[in-house]
Amino acid sequence: MSRRIQLLEDDDSLRLVISRALSRAGYEVRATASPDAAIDRMARGDADLLIADVLLGRENFLERLQEVRAARPNAPVIVISAQTTAATAIRAEQGGAVEYLPKPFDLEDLAAAVERALGTAGETKRSGADPFAMLAGRSPAMQEAFRAIARLAPRREPVVFSGPDGSGRAAAARALYAASERDGMLREAGPAALDDDFAGVFEGLGADDAVLLRRAEAWTPKTQARLLERLEASGAGPRILATVSPDAGRVVRPDLMDRLGVGHVDLPPLHERGDDVLLLFRRFFEAGAGRPPELEAAAERYLRSRVWPGEVRELERAARRLAAQGGPGAVTLEAVKAAIATPGEAAADEAIETAAMRYAANLLEADETDIAEHVRAAAERGMIRAALAATGGVRREAADRLGLNRNTLARRIAALGLDEESED
């Protein structure tokens, strides 16, 4: 039976385009411009997922997300909007949306969001598939991650999957679950679901099941306290897996990190994975085009040397865009550059502002002090890491690219604890 999607969009053209695209992808789509009709259908159980625009005439649908949550607490909601502001993104997440896509967006990005949402709604049954099918990599760092997954899979202890956003943390967690010896269910939950219905996330799960809790860096202090209480309680329950960012220790309480991190799998950033970039690109391209890509030498060099802020997720999008374009012949450098989505200045500023707001909000809720310094340091670490990655860790070149004096950069590297990531 195909999965059912309810689309709420008042733009006739966009409603038709989205409906056709998702129908071609194998989903059963019902579309309406009426918020009441959409909510009624969700409440009746006539759809597995809701895709909703924000502004519908004079109505802001974010104000009605709680009605959907009340009627179908486990049904995922994807919010789309031309209001590309931090406030809209934050309100969507607070309302329980699993994804927020600002307009205009690629239909393939929407399809990927739908796949993720439906893949994480409810439970996933174990299968006999290759447990490492979702991951690929020959680099030493990835091989170590694979060994850790294989070693930890049959055990019962909690496991933390750390790495940059987009590096494959959730995929690694699912691979560990698939490789486990227990014939149970995997349930996934993001920060909003944990905060809104903590008990519901664990409801009905037993000792043979597992729960994947995503993005620990965005958990509220209330969620952290309740999770620690659960971990400290005696009795059998589902195995707990969690994904965290490398700097999650700044906002997640240490005692909780100690309890979660009994087992640990580290997913390296893409710039530390060498020729895995080309391996992954070819894998993603072939999955979309049905044939392996022929890459010009200049395109290969560019793929290897480019800094990928969005990690594996960004690389996958670029490869799939190129695959969708089709056409014979080798993939050129120009085609690769055109396929890589580079946000405009306003969109980039918005993304930075949203990340800073969320980070600061978590620090404030945790009663931290020197908030401004924490946020500045986080932004500076990202900036310096990007420059070091682009220059192979050579500080002189990184300083030139950043417009900094070499001695100033050296002091900031030492102060931020980045000494091991660079060389003179």
mmCIF file of C-alpha atoms in Angstrom, residues 409-419:
data_model
loop_
_atom_site.group_PDB
_atom_site.id
_atom_site.type_symbol
_atom_site.label_atom_id
_atom_site.label_comp_id
_atom_site.label_asym_id
_atom_site.label_seq_id
_atom_site.Cartn_x
_atom_site.Cartn_y
_atom_site.Cartn_z
ATOM 1 C CA LEU A 409 45.086 33.080 13.618
ATOM 2 C CA ALA A 410 47.590 31.009 15.636
ATOM 3 C CA ARG A 411 46.345 32.574 18.880
ATOM 4 C CA ARG A 412 42.706 31.942 17.982
ATOM 5 C CA ILE A 413 43.461 28.314 16.985
ATOM 6 C CA ALA A 414 45.085 27.746 20.382
ATOM 7 C CA ALA A 415 42.302 29.502 22.277
ATOM 8 C CA LEU A 416 39.599 27.489 20.494
ATOM 9 C CA GLY A 417 41.377 24.156 20.907
ATOM 10 C CA LEU A 418 41.926 23.575 17.193
ATOM 11 C CA ASP A 419 45.678 22.889 17.366
#
